[in-house]
PDB file of N, CA and C and ligand atoms in Angstrom:
ATOM      1  N   MET A1347      10.812 -34.031 -18.285  1.00 94.00           N
ATOM      2  CA  MET A1347      11.543 -35.284 -18.006  1.00 94.00           C
ATOM      3  C   MET A1347      10.577 -36.461 -18.058  1.00 94.00           C
ATOM      4  N   ASN A1348      11.022 -37.541 -18.687  1.00 97.00           N
ATOM      5  CA  ASN A1348      10.194 -38.740 -18.760  1.00 97.00           C
ATOM      6  C   ASN A1348      10.733 -39.829 -17.838  1.00 97.00           C
ATOM      7  N   CYS A1349       9.832 -40.693 -17.383  1.00 97.00           N
ATOM      8  CA  CYS A1349      10.247 -41.842 -16.578  1.00 97.00           C
ATOM      9  C   CYS A1349      11.128 -42.749 -17.429  1.00 97.00           C
ATOM     10  N   PRO A1350      12.315 -43.107 -16.937  1.00 96.00           N
ATOM     11  CA  PRO A1350      13.218 -43.961 -17.729  1.00 96.00           C
ATOM     12  C   PRO A1350      12.682 -45.385 -17.883  1.00 96.00           C
ATOM     13  N   LYS A1351      11.728 -45.751 -17.045  1.00 97.00           N
ATOM     14  CA  LYS A1351      11.192 -47.118 -17.068  1.00 97.00           C
ATOM     15  C   LYS A1351      10.059 -47.257 -18.084  1.00 97.00           C
ATOM     16  N   CYS A1352       9.064 -46.384 -17.980  1.00 98.00           N
ATOM     17  CA  CYS A1352       7.878 -46.526 -18.832  1.00 98.00           C
ATOM     18  C   CYS A1352       7.791 -45.461 -19.910  1.00 98.00           C
ATOM     19  N   GLY A1353       8.573 -44.386 -19.793  1.00 98.00           N
ATOM     20  CA  GLY A1353       8.595 -43.364 -20.822  1.00 98.00           C
ATOM     21  C   GLY A1353       7.516 -42.310 -20.681  1.00 98.00           C
ATOM     22  N   MET A1354       6.634 -42.452 -19.686  1.00 97.00           N
ATOM     23  CA  MET A1354       5.597 -41.454 -19.488  1.00 97.00           C
ATOM     24  C   MET A1354       6.201 -40.197 -18.874  1.00 97.00           C
ATOM     25  N   GLU A1355       5.615 -39.065 -19.221  1.00 97.00           N
ATOM     26  CA  GLU A1355       6.104 -37.807 -18.675  1.00 97.00           C
ATOM     27  C   GLU A1355       5.938 -37.812 -17.158  1.00 97.00           C
ATOM     28  N   ALA A1356       7.022 -37.557 -16.463  1.00 98.00           N
ATOM     29  CA  ALA A1356       6.993 -37.596 -15.002  1.00 98.00           C
ATOM     30  C   ALA A1356       6.468 -36.280 -14.449  1.00 98.00           C
ATOM     31  N   MET A1357       5.968 -36.336 -13.215  1.00 98.00           N
ATOM     32  CA  MET A1357       5.479 -35.102 -12.602  1.00 98.00           C
ATOM     33  C   MET A1357       6.454 -34.645 -11.522  1.00 98.00           C
ATOM     34  N   ILE A1358       6.392 -33.357 -11.234  1.00 97.00           N
ATOM     35  CA  ILE A1358       7.269 -32.795 -10.208  1.00 97.00           C
ATOM     36  C   ILE A1358       6.688 -33.125  -8.838  1.00 97.00           C
ATOM     37  N   SER A1359       7.465 -33.803  -8.023  1.00 97.00           N
ATOM     38  CA  SER A1359       6.969 -34.181  -6.698  1.00 97.00           C
ATOM     39  C   SER A1359       7.491 -33.251  -5.622  1.00 97.00           C
ATOM     40  N   ALA A1360       8.612 -32.595  -5.881  1.00 97.00           N
ATOM     41  CA  ALA A1360       9.193 -31.714  -4.873  1.00 97.00           C
ATOM     42  C   ALA A1360      10.146 -30.755  -5.559  1.00 97.00           C
ATOM     43  N   SER A1361      10.405 -29.647  -4.891  1.00 97.00           N
ATOM     44  CA  SER A1361      11.418 -28.730  -5.393  1.00 97.00           C
ATOM     45  C   SER A1361      12.049 -28.003  -4.214  1.00 97.00           C
ATOM     46  N   HIS A1362      13.325 -27.722  -4.361  1.00 96.00           N
ATOM     47  CA  HIS A1362      13.989 -26.942  -3.332  1.00 96.00           C
ATOM     48  C   HIS A1362      15.103 -26.128  -3.977  1.00 96.00           C
ATOM     49  N   ASN A1363      15.593 -25.169  -3.252  1.00 95.00           N
ATOM     50  CA  ASN A1363      16.682 -24.339  -3.750  1.00 95.00           C
ATOM     51  C   ASN A1363      17.996 -24.796  -3.153  1.00 95.00           C
ATOM     52  N   THR A1364      19.045 -24.681  -3.944  1.00 93.00           N
ATOM     53  CA  THR A1364      20.367 -24.997  -3.429  1.00 93.00           C
ATOM     54  C   THR A1364      21.357 -23.982  -3.977  1.00 93.00           C
ATOM     55  N   VAL A1365      22.412 -23.756  -3.236  1.00 90.00           N
ATOM     56  CA  VAL A1365      23.404 -22.764  -3.608  1.00 90.00           C
ATOM     57  C   VAL A1365      24.756 -23.449  -3.728  1.00 90.00           C
ATOM     58  N   THR A1366      25.495 -23.115  -4.797  1.00 85.00           N
ATOM     59  CA  THR A1366      26.841 -23.655  -4.934  1.00 85.00           C
ATOM     60  C   THR A1366      27.842 -22.500  -4.925  1.00 85.00           C
ATOM     61  N   GLY A1367      29.077 -22.819  -4.654  1.00 81.00           N
ATOM     62  CA  GLY A1367      30.133 -21.819  -4.707  1.00 81.00           C
ATOM     63  C   GLY A1367      30.258 -20.972  -3.459  1.00 81.00           C
ATOM     64  N   ASP A1368      29.526 -21.348  -2.417  1.00 69.00           N
ATOM     65  CA  ASP A1368      29.550 -20.591  -1.173  1.00 69.00           C
ATOM     66  C   ASP A1368      30.897 -20.639  -0.463  1.00 69.00           C
ATOM     67  N   ALA A1369      31.522 -21.809  -0.535  1.00 75.00           N
ATOM     68  CA  ALA A1369      32.675 -22.094   0.315  1.00 75.00           C
ATOM     69  C   ALA A1369      33.859 -21.180   0.034  1.00 75.00           C
ATOM     70  N   SER A1370      34.112 -20.900  -1.235  1.00 78.00           N
ATOM     71  CA  SER A1370      35.276 -20.096  -1.582  1.00 78.00           C
ATOM     72  C   SER A1370      34.839 -18.759  -2.179  1.00 78.00           C
ATOM     73  N   PRO A1371      35.501 -17.675  -1.817  1.00 78.00           N
ATOM     74  CA  PRO A1371      35.134 -16.375  -2.388  1.00 78.00           C
ATOM     75  C   PRO A1371      35.488 -16.275  -3.867  1.00 78.00           C
ATOM     76  N   GLU A1372      36.351 -17.187  -4.349  1.00 81.00           N
ATOM     77  CA  GLU A1372      36.745 -17.147  -5.759  1.00 81.00           C
ATOM     78  C   GLU A1372      35.716 -17.784  -6.693  1.00 81.00           C
ATOM     79  N   THR A1373      34.937 -18.704  -6.165  1.00 80.00           N
ATOM     80  CA  THR A1373      33.900 -19.319  -7.007  1.00 80.00           C
ATOM     81  C   THR A1373      32.635 -18.479  -6.934  1.00 80.00           C
ATOM     82  N   PRO A1374      32.081 -18.171  -8.076  1.00 83.00           N
ATOM     83  CA  PRO A1374      30.844 -17.377  -8.063  1.00 83.00           C
ATOM     84  C   PRO A1374      29.698 -18.172  -7.446  1.00 83.00           C
ATOM     85  N   THR A1375      28.914 -17.495  -6.659  1.00 85.00           N
ATOM     86  CA  THR A1375      27.759 -18.140  -6.047  1.00 85.00           C
ATOM     87  C   THR A1375      26.667 -18.335  -7.095  1.00 85.00           C
ATOM     88  N   LYS A1376      26.159 -19.538  -7.141  1.00 89.00           N
ATOM     89  CA  LYS A1376      25.068 -19.829  -8.073  1.00 89.00           C
ATOM     90  C   LYS A1376      23.893 -20.409  -7.302  1.00 89.00           C
ATOM     91  N   LEU A1377      22.729 -19.960  -7.695  1.00 92.00           N
ATOM     92  CA  LEU A1377      21.507 -20.450  -7.067  1.00 92.00           C
ATOM     93  C   LEU A1377      20.795 -21.376  -8.049  1.00 92.00           C
ATOM     94  N   PHE A1378      20.449 -22.550  -7.577  1.00 94.00           N
ATOM     95  CA  PHE A1378      19.731 -23.508  -8.405  1.00 94.00           C
ATOM     96  C   PHE A1378      18.407 -23.871  -7.770  1.00 94.00           C
ATOM     97  N   ARG A1379      17.422 -24.092  -8.621  1.00 96.00           N
ATOM     98  CA  ARG A1379      16.171 -24.701  -8.186  1.00 96.00           C
ATOM     99  C   ARG A1379      16.246 -26.169  -8.602  1.00 96.00           C
ATOM    100  N   VAL A1380      16.128 -27.065  -7.646  1.00 97.00           N
ATOM    101  CA  VAL A1380      16.219 -28.492  -7.932  1.00 97.00           C
ATOM    102  C   VAL A1380      14.816 -29.083  -7.921  1.00 97.00           C
ATOM    103  N   LEU A1381      14.410 -29.625  -9.061  1.00 97.00           N
ATOM    104  CA  LEU A1381      13.095 -30.253  -9.181  1.00 97.00           C
ATOM    105  C   LEU A1381      13.257 -31.764  -9.095  1.00 97.00           C
ATOM    106  N   THR A1382      12.428 -32.386  -8.275  1.00 98.00           N
ATOM    107  CA  THR A1382      12.434 -33.841  -8.167  1.00 98.00           C
ATOM    108  C   THR A1382      11.203 -34.380  -8.897  1.00 98.00           C
ATOM    109  N   PHE A1383      11.437 -35.361  -9.751  1.00 98.00           N
ATOM    110  CA  PHE A1383      10.352 -35.923 -10.544  1.00 98.00           C
ATOM    111  C   PHE A1383      10.004 -37.325 -10.059  1.00 98.00           C
ATOM    112  N   GLN A1384       8.699 -37.637 -10.149  1.00 98.00           N
ATOM    113  CA  GLN A1384       8.284 -39.000  -9.845  1.00 98.00           C
ATOM    114  C   GLN A1384       7.338 -39.499 -10.931  1.00 98.00           C
ATOM    115  N   CYS A1385       7.314 -40.819 -11.106  1.00 98.00           N
ATOM    116  CA  CYS A1385       6.474 -41.424 -12.128  1.00 98.00           C
ATOM    117  C   CYS A1385       5.015 -41.386 -11.684  1.00 98.00           C
ATOM    118  N   ARG A1386       4.121 -41.082 -12.639  1.00 97.00           N
ATOM    119  CA  ARG A1386       2.699 -41.020 -12.301  1.00 97.00           C
ATOM    120  C   ARG A1386       1.905 -42.097 -13.039  1.00 97.00           C
ATOM    121  N   ASN A1387       2.602 -43.090 -13.522  1.00 98.00           N
ATOM    122  CA  ASN A1387       1.944 -44.188 -14.225  1.00 98.00           C
ATOM    123  C   ASN A1387       1.727 -45.356 -13.261  1.00 98.00           C
ATOM    124  N   PRO A1388       0.469 -45.639 -12.895  1.00 98.00           N
ATOM    125  CA  PRO A1388       0.196 -46.711 -11.916  1.00 98.00           C
ATOM    126  C   PRO A1388       0.637 -48.089 -12.392  1.00 98.00           C
ATOM    127  N   GLN A1389       0.808 -48.248 -13.728  1.00 98.00           N
ATOM    128  CA  GLN A1389       1.237 -49.534 -14.279  1.00 98.00           C
ATOM    129  C   GLN A1389       2.748 -49.741 -14.144  1.00 98.00           C
ATOM    130  N   CYS A1390       3.448 -48.673 -13.760  1.00 98.00           N
ATOM    131  CA  CYS A1390       4.905 -48.722 -13.778  1.00 98.00           C
ATOM    132  C   CYS A1390       5.443 -49.075 -12.395  1.00 98.00           C
ATOM    133  N   GLU A1391       6.534 -49.810 -12.373  1.00 97.00           N
ATOM    134  CA  GLU A1391       7.122 -50.188 -11.074  1.00 97.00           C
ATOM    135  C   GLU A1391       7.728 -48.989 -10.354  1.00 97.00           C
ATOM    136  N   LYS A1392       7.940 -47.891 -11.093  1.00 97.00           N
ATOM    137  CA  LYS A1392       8.486 -46.666 -10.490  1.00 97.00           C
ATOM    138  C   LYS A1392       7.382 -45.708 -10.031  1.00 97.00           C
ATOM    139  N   PHE A1393       6.138 -46.151 -10.094  1.00 98.00           N
ATOM    140  CA  PHE A1393       5.010 -45.303  -9.729  1.00 98.00           C
ATOM    141  C   PHE A1393       5.183 -44.743  -8.313  1.00 98.00           C
ATOM    142  N   GLY A1394       5.122 -43.423  -8.205  1.00 97.00           N
ATOM    143  CA  GLY A1394       5.250 -42.777  -6.898  1.00 97.00           C
ATOM    144  C   GLY A1394       6.677 -42.674  -6.405  1.00 97.00           C
ATOM    145  N   LYS A1395       7.611 -43.153  -7.217  1.00 97.00           N
ATOM    146  CA  LYS A1395       9.016 -43.105  -6.804  1.00 97.00           C
ATOM    147  C   LYS A1395       9.780 -42.065  -7.609  1.00 97.00           C
ATOM    148  N   GLU A1396      10.865 -41.618  -7.030  1.00 97.00           N
ATOM    149  CA  GLU A1396      11.685 -40.624  -7.709  1.00 97.00           C
ATOM    150  C   GLU A1396      12.345 -41.237  -8.931  1.00 97.00           C
ATOM    151  N   VAL A1397      12.231 -40.537 -10.069  1.00 98.00           N
ATOM    152  CA  VAL A1397      12.863 -41.036 -11.294  1.00 98.00           C
ATOM    153  C   VAL A1397      13.957 -40.107 -11.800  1.00 98.00           C
ATOM    154  N   GLY A1398      14.109 -38.956 -11.160  1.00 97.00           N
ATOM    155  CA  GLY A1398      15.190 -38.079 -11.593  1.00 97.00           C
ATOM    156  C   GLY A1398      15.070 -36.689 -11.003  1.00 97.00           C
ATOM    157  N   GLN A1399      16.132 -35.920 -11.208  1.00 97.00           N
ATOM    158  CA  GLN A1399      16.156 -34.541 -10.738  1.00 97.00           C
ATOM    159  C   GLN A1399      16.620 -33.641 -11.862  1.00 97.00           C
ATOM    160  N   GLN A1400      16.180 -32.411 -11.804  1.00 96.00           N
ATOM    161  CA  GLN A1400      16.591 -31.419 -12.786  1.00 96.00           C
ATOM    162  C   GLN A1400      17.022 -30.172 -12.030  1.00 96.00           C
ATOM    163  N   ARG A1401      18.158 -29.610 -12.445  1.00 95.00           N
ATOM    164  CA  ARG A1401      18.670 -28.391 -11.817  1.00 95.00           C
ATOM    165  C   ARG A1401      18.474 -27.230 -12.767  1.00 95.00           C
ATOM    166  N   LEU A1402      17.841 -26.197 -12.274  1.00 96.00           N
ATOM    167  CA  LEU A1402      17.631 -25.000 -13.082  1.00 96.00           C
ATOM    168  C   LEU A1402      18.349 -23.859 -12.414  1.00 96.00           C
ATOM    169  N   GLU A1403      19.256 -23.241 -13.165  1.00 94.00           N
ATOM    170  CA  GLU A1403      19.979 -22.117 -12.575  1.00 94.00           C
ATOM    171  C   GLU A1403      19.076 -20.903 -12.485  1.00 94.00           C
ATOM    172  N   GLN A1404      19.094 -20.248 -11.345  1.00 92.00           N
ATOM    173  CA  GLN A1404      18.281 -19.054 -11.131  1.00 92.00           C
ATOM    174  C   GLN A1404      19.185 -17.832 -11.152  1.00 92.00           C
ATOM    175  N   LYS A1405      18.663 -16.770 -11.690  1.00 87.00           N
ATOM    176  CA  LYS A1405      19.416 -15.525 -11.662  1.00 87.00           C
ATOM    177  C   LYS A1405      19.366 -14.931 -10.252  1.00 87.00           C
ATOM    178  N   ILE A1406      20.525 -14.504  -9.782  1.00 76.00           N
ATOM    179  CA  ILE A1406      20.573 -13.859  -8.478  1.00 76.00           C
ATOM    180  C   ILE A1406      20.525 -12.340  -8.699  1.00 76.00           C
ATOM    181  N   GLU A1407      19.539 -11.736  -8.125  1.00 74.00           N
ATOM    182  CA  GLU A1407      19.393 -10.277  -8.260  1.00 74.00           C
ATOM    183  C   GLU A1407      20.469  -9.592  -7.426  1.00 74.00           C
ATOM    184  N   GLN A1408      21.190  -8.696  -8.061  1.00 66.00           N
ATOM    185  CA  GLN A1408      22.253  -7.981  -7.346  1.00 66.00           C
ATOM    186  C   GLN A1408      21.693  -6.721  -6.696  1.00 66.00           C
TER     187      GLN A1408
HETATM  188 ZN1   ZN B2482       7.275 -45.014 -15.009  1.00 74.50          ZN
END
């Protein structure tokens, strides 16, 4: 993921797991790893700030 402001490749500042579909037994449970990106360009006004998130679906071992 690139910073939308300066275009430099952003770095991952945080990550956590989240689960969807828990509430209803009819929806399949999905596990996602959510990566938070921040700009690492000191010249950019978004430097050190969150510029986006990416969700990666994880396989759930049965
Ligand atoms: Zn930037």
